[in-house]
Structure formats: structure tokens, C-alpha cells
N, C-alpha and C. Protein backbone atom coordinates (compact mmCIF):
# COMPACT_ATOMS: atom_id res chain seq x y z
N PRO A 1 90.19 99.62 132.15
CA PRO A 1 90.53 98.23 132.36
C PRO A 1 91.86 98.06 133.11
N LEU A 2 92.86 98.86 132.77
CA LEU A 2 94.15 98.75 133.45
C LEU A 2 94.01 99.15 134.91
N VAL A 3 93.23 100.17 135.21
CA VAL A 3 93.02 100.61 136.58
C VAL A 3 92.36 99.50 137.39
N ALA A 4 91.38 98.84 136.81
CA ALA A 4 90.71 97.74 137.51
C ALA A 4 91.70 96.63 137.85
N PHE A 5 92.60 96.33 136.95
CA PHE A 5 93.59 95.30 137.21
C PHE A 5 94.51 95.70 138.36
N LEU A 6 94.96 96.93 138.37
CA LEU A 6 95.85 97.39 139.44
C LEU A 6 95.15 97.36 140.79
N VAL A 7 93.91 97.73 140.84
CA VAL A 7 93.17 97.72 142.10
C VAL A 7 92.95 96.30 142.58
N THR A 8 92.53 95.39 141.72
CA THR A 8 92.27 94.03 142.15
C THR A 8 93.56 93.29 142.48
N GLY A 9 94.68 93.69 141.90
CA GLY A 9 95.95 93.03 142.19
C GLY A 9 96.45 93.28 143.60
N CYS A 10 95.93 94.28 144.28
CA CYS A 10 96.39 94.64 145.62
C CYS A 10 95.40 94.24 146.71
N ILE A 11 94.39 93.49 146.36
CA ILE A 11 93.36 93.13 147.34
C ILE A 11 93.91 92.12 148.34
N SER A 12 93.61 92.37 149.59
CA SER A 12 93.97 91.47 150.68
C SER A 12 92.68 90.82 151.18
N VAL A 13 92.69 89.51 151.30
CA VAL A 13 91.53 88.78 151.77
C VAL A 13 91.88 88.11 153.10
N ARG A 14 91.02 88.30 154.08
CA ARG A 14 91.20 87.68 155.39
C ARG A 14 90.00 86.77 155.63
N PHE A 15 90.25 85.62 156.26
CA PHE A 15 89.16 84.70 156.54
C PHE A 15 89.37 84.08 157.91
N GLY A 16 88.26 83.72 158.54
CA GLY A 16 88.33 83.24 159.92
C GLY A 16 88.33 84.42 160.87
N ARG A 17 88.86 84.20 162.06
CA ARG A 17 88.92 85.23 163.09
C ARG A 17 90.32 85.18 163.69
N ASP A 18 91.04 86.30 163.64
CA ASP A 18 92.42 86.33 164.14
C ASP A 18 92.46 85.99 165.63
N PHE A 19 93.50 85.29 166.05
CA PHE A 19 93.70 84.92 167.44
C PHE A 19 95.20 84.83 167.69
N PRO A 20 95.64 85.00 168.94
CA PRO A 20 97.07 84.90 169.22
C PRO A 20 97.53 83.44 169.11
N SER A 21 98.69 83.24 168.53
CA SER A 21 99.24 81.88 168.45
C SER A 21 99.61 81.41 169.86
N PRO A 22 99.28 80.15 170.19
CA PRO A 22 99.59 79.67 171.55
C PRO A 22 101.09 79.53 171.77
N GLU A 23 101.51 79.84 172.97
CA GLU A 23 102.89 79.59 173.37
C GLU A 23 103.01 78.10 173.73
N PRO A 24 104.19 77.51 173.50
CA PRO A 24 104.37 76.12 173.92
C PRO A 24 104.04 75.98 175.41
N LYS A 25 103.35 74.95 175.73
CA LYS A 25 102.96 74.61 177.11
C LYS A 25 101.89 75.54 177.70
N SER A 26 101.28 76.43 176.88
CA SER A 26 100.21 77.27 177.42
C SER A 26 98.89 76.50 177.52
N ILE A 27 98.78 75.40 176.78
CA ILE A 27 97.61 74.52 176.85
C ILE A 27 98.11 73.18 177.37
N VAL A 28 97.52 72.71 178.47
CA VAL A 28 97.96 71.46 179.09
C VAL A 28 96.80 70.48 179.08
N SER A 29 96.99 69.38 178.35
CA SER A 29 95.95 68.33 178.34
C SER A 29 95.71 67.84 179.75
N GLY A 30 94.43 67.67 180.10
CA GLY A 30 94.06 67.21 181.44
C GLY A 30 93.99 68.31 182.48
N LYS A 31 94.36 69.54 182.12
CA LYS A 31 94.34 70.64 183.10
C LYS A 31 93.63 71.90 182.58
N THR A 32 93.94 72.34 181.38
CA THR A 32 93.39 73.59 180.86
C THR A 32 91.90 73.41 180.56
N ASP A 33 91.08 74.41 180.97
CA ASP A 33 89.64 74.30 180.72
C ASP A 33 89.17 75.35 179.71
N ARG A 34 87.89 75.27 179.37
CA ARG A 34 87.30 76.15 178.37
C ARG A 34 87.45 77.62 178.73
N ALA A 35 87.25 77.96 180.00
CA ALA A 35 87.32 79.37 180.41
C ALA A 35 88.70 79.96 180.14
N VAL A 36 89.74 79.19 180.38
CA VAL A 36 91.11 79.65 180.11
C VAL A 36 91.30 79.89 178.61
N LEU A 37 90.81 78.97 177.79
CA LEU A 37 90.94 79.12 176.34
C LEU A 37 90.19 80.34 175.83
N LEU A 38 89.01 80.60 176.38
CA LEU A 38 88.25 81.79 175.98
C LEU A 38 89.01 83.07 176.32
N ARG A 39 89.67 83.10 177.48
CA ARG A 39 90.48 84.27 177.85
C ARG A 39 91.69 84.42 176.93
N MET A 40 92.33 83.32 176.56
CA MET A 40 93.53 83.37 175.74
C MET A 40 93.23 83.70 174.28
N PHE A 41 92.18 83.08 173.71
CA PHE A 41 91.97 83.13 172.26
C PHE A 41 90.66 83.76 171.81
N GLY A 42 89.77 84.06 172.74
CA GLY A 42 88.47 84.59 172.37
C GLY A 42 87.53 83.46 171.95
N GLU A 43 86.36 83.85 171.46
CA GLU A 43 85.37 82.87 171.04
C GLU A 43 85.91 82.02 169.89
N PRO A 44 85.62 80.71 169.89
CA PRO A 44 86.08 79.87 168.78
C PRO A 44 85.36 80.25 167.49
N TYR A 45 86.04 80.00 166.38
CA TYR A 45 85.49 80.26 165.05
C TYR A 45 84.46 79.19 164.69
N GLN A 46 84.71 77.94 165.13
CA GLN A 46 83.79 76.82 164.87
C GLN A 46 83.72 75.94 166.11
N VAL A 47 82.61 75.26 166.28
CA VAL A 47 82.45 74.25 167.32
C VAL A 47 81.87 73.00 166.68
N GLY A 48 82.14 71.86 167.28
CA GLY A 48 81.61 70.62 166.71
C GLY A 48 81.94 69.44 167.60
N LEU A 49 81.95 68.26 166.99
CA LEU A 49 82.25 67.01 167.69
C LEU A 49 83.33 66.26 166.92
N ASP A 50 84.20 65.60 167.66
CA ASP A 50 85.22 64.73 167.08
C ASP A 50 85.18 63.42 167.85
N SER A 51 84.73 62.37 167.21
CA SER A 51 84.55 61.06 167.87
C SER A 51 83.72 61.20 169.15
N GLY A 52 82.71 62.07 169.11
CA GLY A 52 81.81 62.27 170.24
C GLY A 52 82.28 63.30 171.24
N ASP A 53 83.51 63.78 171.13
CA ASP A 53 84.04 64.78 172.06
C ASP A 53 83.73 66.19 171.55
N PRO A 54 83.31 67.11 172.45
CA PRO A 54 83.13 68.50 172.04
C PRO A 54 84.46 69.05 171.51
N THR A 55 84.40 69.81 170.44
CA THR A 55 85.60 70.34 169.80
C THR A 55 85.40 71.81 169.46
N TRP A 56 86.44 72.61 169.75
CA TRP A 56 86.46 74.02 169.38
C TRP A 56 87.60 74.23 168.40
N ARG A 57 87.37 75.16 167.47
CA ARG A 57 88.41 75.45 166.47
C ARG A 57 88.54 76.95 166.28
N TRP A 58 89.78 77.41 166.33
CA TRP A 58 90.13 78.78 165.99
C TRP A 58 90.89 78.70 164.67
N PHE A 59 90.52 79.55 163.72
CA PHE A 59 91.16 79.51 162.41
C PHE A 59 91.29 80.93 161.89
N TYR A 60 92.43 81.24 161.28
CA TYR A 60 92.62 82.53 160.67
C TYR A 60 93.56 82.39 159.48
N GLY A 61 93.23 83.09 158.42
CA GLY A 61 94.09 83.08 157.25
C GLY A 61 94.00 84.39 156.51
N GLN A 62 95.01 84.63 155.70
CA GLN A 62 94.98 85.82 154.84
C GLN A 62 95.69 85.52 153.54
N ARG A 63 95.18 86.14 152.50
CA ARG A 63 95.75 85.98 151.16
C ARG A 63 96.04 87.38 150.66
N GLU A 64 97.28 87.58 150.22
CA GLU A 64 97.69 88.90 149.74
C GLU A 64 98.80 88.73 148.72
N SER A 65 98.67 89.37 147.59
CA SER A 65 99.69 89.35 146.53
C SER A 65 100.13 87.93 146.18
N GLY A 66 99.18 87.02 146.09
CA GLY A 66 99.49 85.65 145.70
C GLY A 66 100.06 84.78 146.81
N THR A 67 100.22 85.32 148.01
CA THR A 67 100.74 84.56 149.15
C THR A 67 99.60 84.29 150.13
N GLU A 68 99.54 83.06 150.63
CA GLU A 68 98.50 82.71 151.59
C GLU A 68 99.15 82.16 152.85
N VAL A 69 98.73 82.66 154.01
CA VAL A 69 99.18 82.14 155.29
C VAL A 69 97.94 81.85 156.13
N SER A 70 98.06 80.85 157.01
CA SER A 70 96.94 80.51 157.88
C SER A 70 97.45 79.85 159.14
N LYS A 71 96.59 79.87 160.16
CA LYS A 71 96.89 79.15 161.40
C LYS A 71 95.59 78.54 161.90
N ASP A 72 95.72 77.39 162.57
CA ASP A 72 94.57 76.59 162.95
C ASP A 72 94.85 75.95 164.31
N LEU A 73 93.98 76.20 165.28
CA LEU A 73 94.06 75.59 166.60
C LEU A 73 92.77 74.81 166.81
N THR A 74 92.88 73.51 167.03
CA THR A 74 91.73 72.65 167.28
C THR A 74 91.91 71.99 168.64
N VAL A 75 90.87 72.07 169.48
CA VAL A 75 90.92 71.54 170.84
C VAL A 75 89.75 70.59 171.06
N ARG A 76 90.07 69.39 171.57
CA ARG A 76 89.04 68.42 171.97
C ARG A 76 88.93 68.44 173.48
N PHE A 77 87.69 68.38 173.99
CA PHE A 77 87.44 68.42 175.42
C PHE A 77 86.88 67.09 175.92
N ASN A 78 87.11 66.80 177.20
CA ASN A 78 86.46 65.66 177.82
C ASN A 78 85.08 66.11 178.32
N ALA A 79 84.35 65.23 178.97
CA ALA A 79 82.98 65.53 179.41
C ALA A 79 82.94 66.67 180.43
N GLU A 80 84.04 66.91 181.14
CA GLU A 80 84.09 67.97 182.15
C GLU A 80 84.53 69.32 181.57
N GLY A 81 84.79 69.38 180.28
CA GLY A 81 85.21 70.64 179.67
C GLY A 81 86.69 70.93 179.83
N ILE A 82 87.47 69.89 180.10
CA ILE A 82 88.93 70.01 180.22
C ILE A 82 89.55 69.53 178.91
N VAL A 83 90.65 70.16 178.51
CA VAL A 83 91.31 69.79 177.26
C VAL A 83 91.73 68.32 177.29
N LYS A 84 91.29 67.59 176.28
CA LYS A 84 91.66 66.18 176.11
C LYS A 84 92.86 66.09 175.17
N SER A 85 92.82 66.86 174.09
CA SER A 85 93.94 66.92 173.15
C SER A 85 93.78 68.19 172.32
N TYR A 86 94.86 68.59 171.67
CA TYR A 86 94.79 69.76 170.82
C TYR A 86 95.88 69.70 169.76
N SER A 87 95.69 70.49 168.70
CA SER A 87 96.73 70.62 167.69
C SER A 87 96.75 72.07 167.22
N PHE A 88 97.94 72.54 166.87
CA PHE A 88 98.12 73.88 166.33
C PHE A 88 99.04 73.77 165.14
N THR A 89 98.60 74.33 164.01
CA THR A 89 99.43 74.37 162.82
C THR A 89 99.41 75.80 162.26
N SER A 90 100.51 76.19 161.65
CA SER A 90 100.61 77.53 161.12
C SER A 90 101.72 77.60 160.08
N ASN A 91 101.54 78.47 159.10
CA ASN A 91 102.64 78.78 158.21
C ASN A 91 102.94 80.28 158.22
N PHE A 92 102.50 81.00 159.27
CA PHE A 92 102.90 82.38 159.47
C PHE A 92 104.40 82.38 159.79
N PRO A 93 105.17 83.28 159.20
CA PRO A 93 106.62 83.28 159.40
C PRO A 93 107.06 83.29 160.87
N ASP A 94 106.41 84.10 161.72
CA ASP A 94 106.79 84.13 163.14
C ASP A 94 106.60 82.78 163.81
N ASP A 95 105.48 82.10 163.49
CA ASP A 95 105.23 80.78 164.07
C ASP A 95 106.23 79.75 163.55
N LEU A 96 106.55 79.82 162.26
CA LEU A 96 107.52 78.87 161.70
C LEU A 96 108.86 78.99 162.41
N ARG A 97 109.32 80.21 162.65
CA ARG A 97 110.60 80.41 163.36
C ARG A 97 110.51 79.91 164.80
N ARG A 98 109.42 80.23 165.46
CA ARG A 98 109.26 79.92 166.88
C ARG A 98 109.07 78.43 167.15
N LEU A 99 108.39 77.74 166.26
CA LEU A 99 108.01 76.34 166.53
C LEU A 99 108.94 75.30 165.91
N LYS A 100 109.89 75.70 165.08
CA LYS A 100 110.79 74.72 164.47
C LYS A 100 111.76 74.14 165.46
């Protein structure tokens, strides 16, 4: 029983698909297209619609030793496949330092 506790206490859980955090100004509304985003971040983790606009989402998180970190990039496109708007949130320490 004690061994089982020690093993389960060290488990690391990852969810989503890891992607590089965007640099400020690397995504430009009205200019950046889907092909550029695919090269920068890989295939999106989810796709959908937001108020009728095509939407892609990249999401990654990990839980380890009671600590959870995640990052989320959501992009809305216009009818031509150009970025209409986007948001990026993260609580990874590197992103927190870089984006504050």
C-alpha cells in the first residue's frame, strides 16, 4: 500500500497538445492566415464556431505534484480564413514573466 501511494504521488498528467507560446505581434488580425498558424503551432486541438465564425483552439496543460499549468490560444477567422481576433492565456511561469 505504501509503495502504491509513492508511485501515484509522482504521476504527471498532460492534456491537450503542446504548442509554442505565441510571441507578441506574431499573430496580426486582418493579416495572418490559417497556413501561417499551422506552421507556427501545428494542427489545432479543437475546431468550432464562435458567433458563426470558424474558430481554432490550441490547448495544453499539465498537472504534477499538485500543481497545474495550462495555456490556451483561440483564434477566430473571417470568411477568407484570415484572423479576425484571437486570445492567448497562460499560467506557465515563462509566459507569466514574458507577458506581464
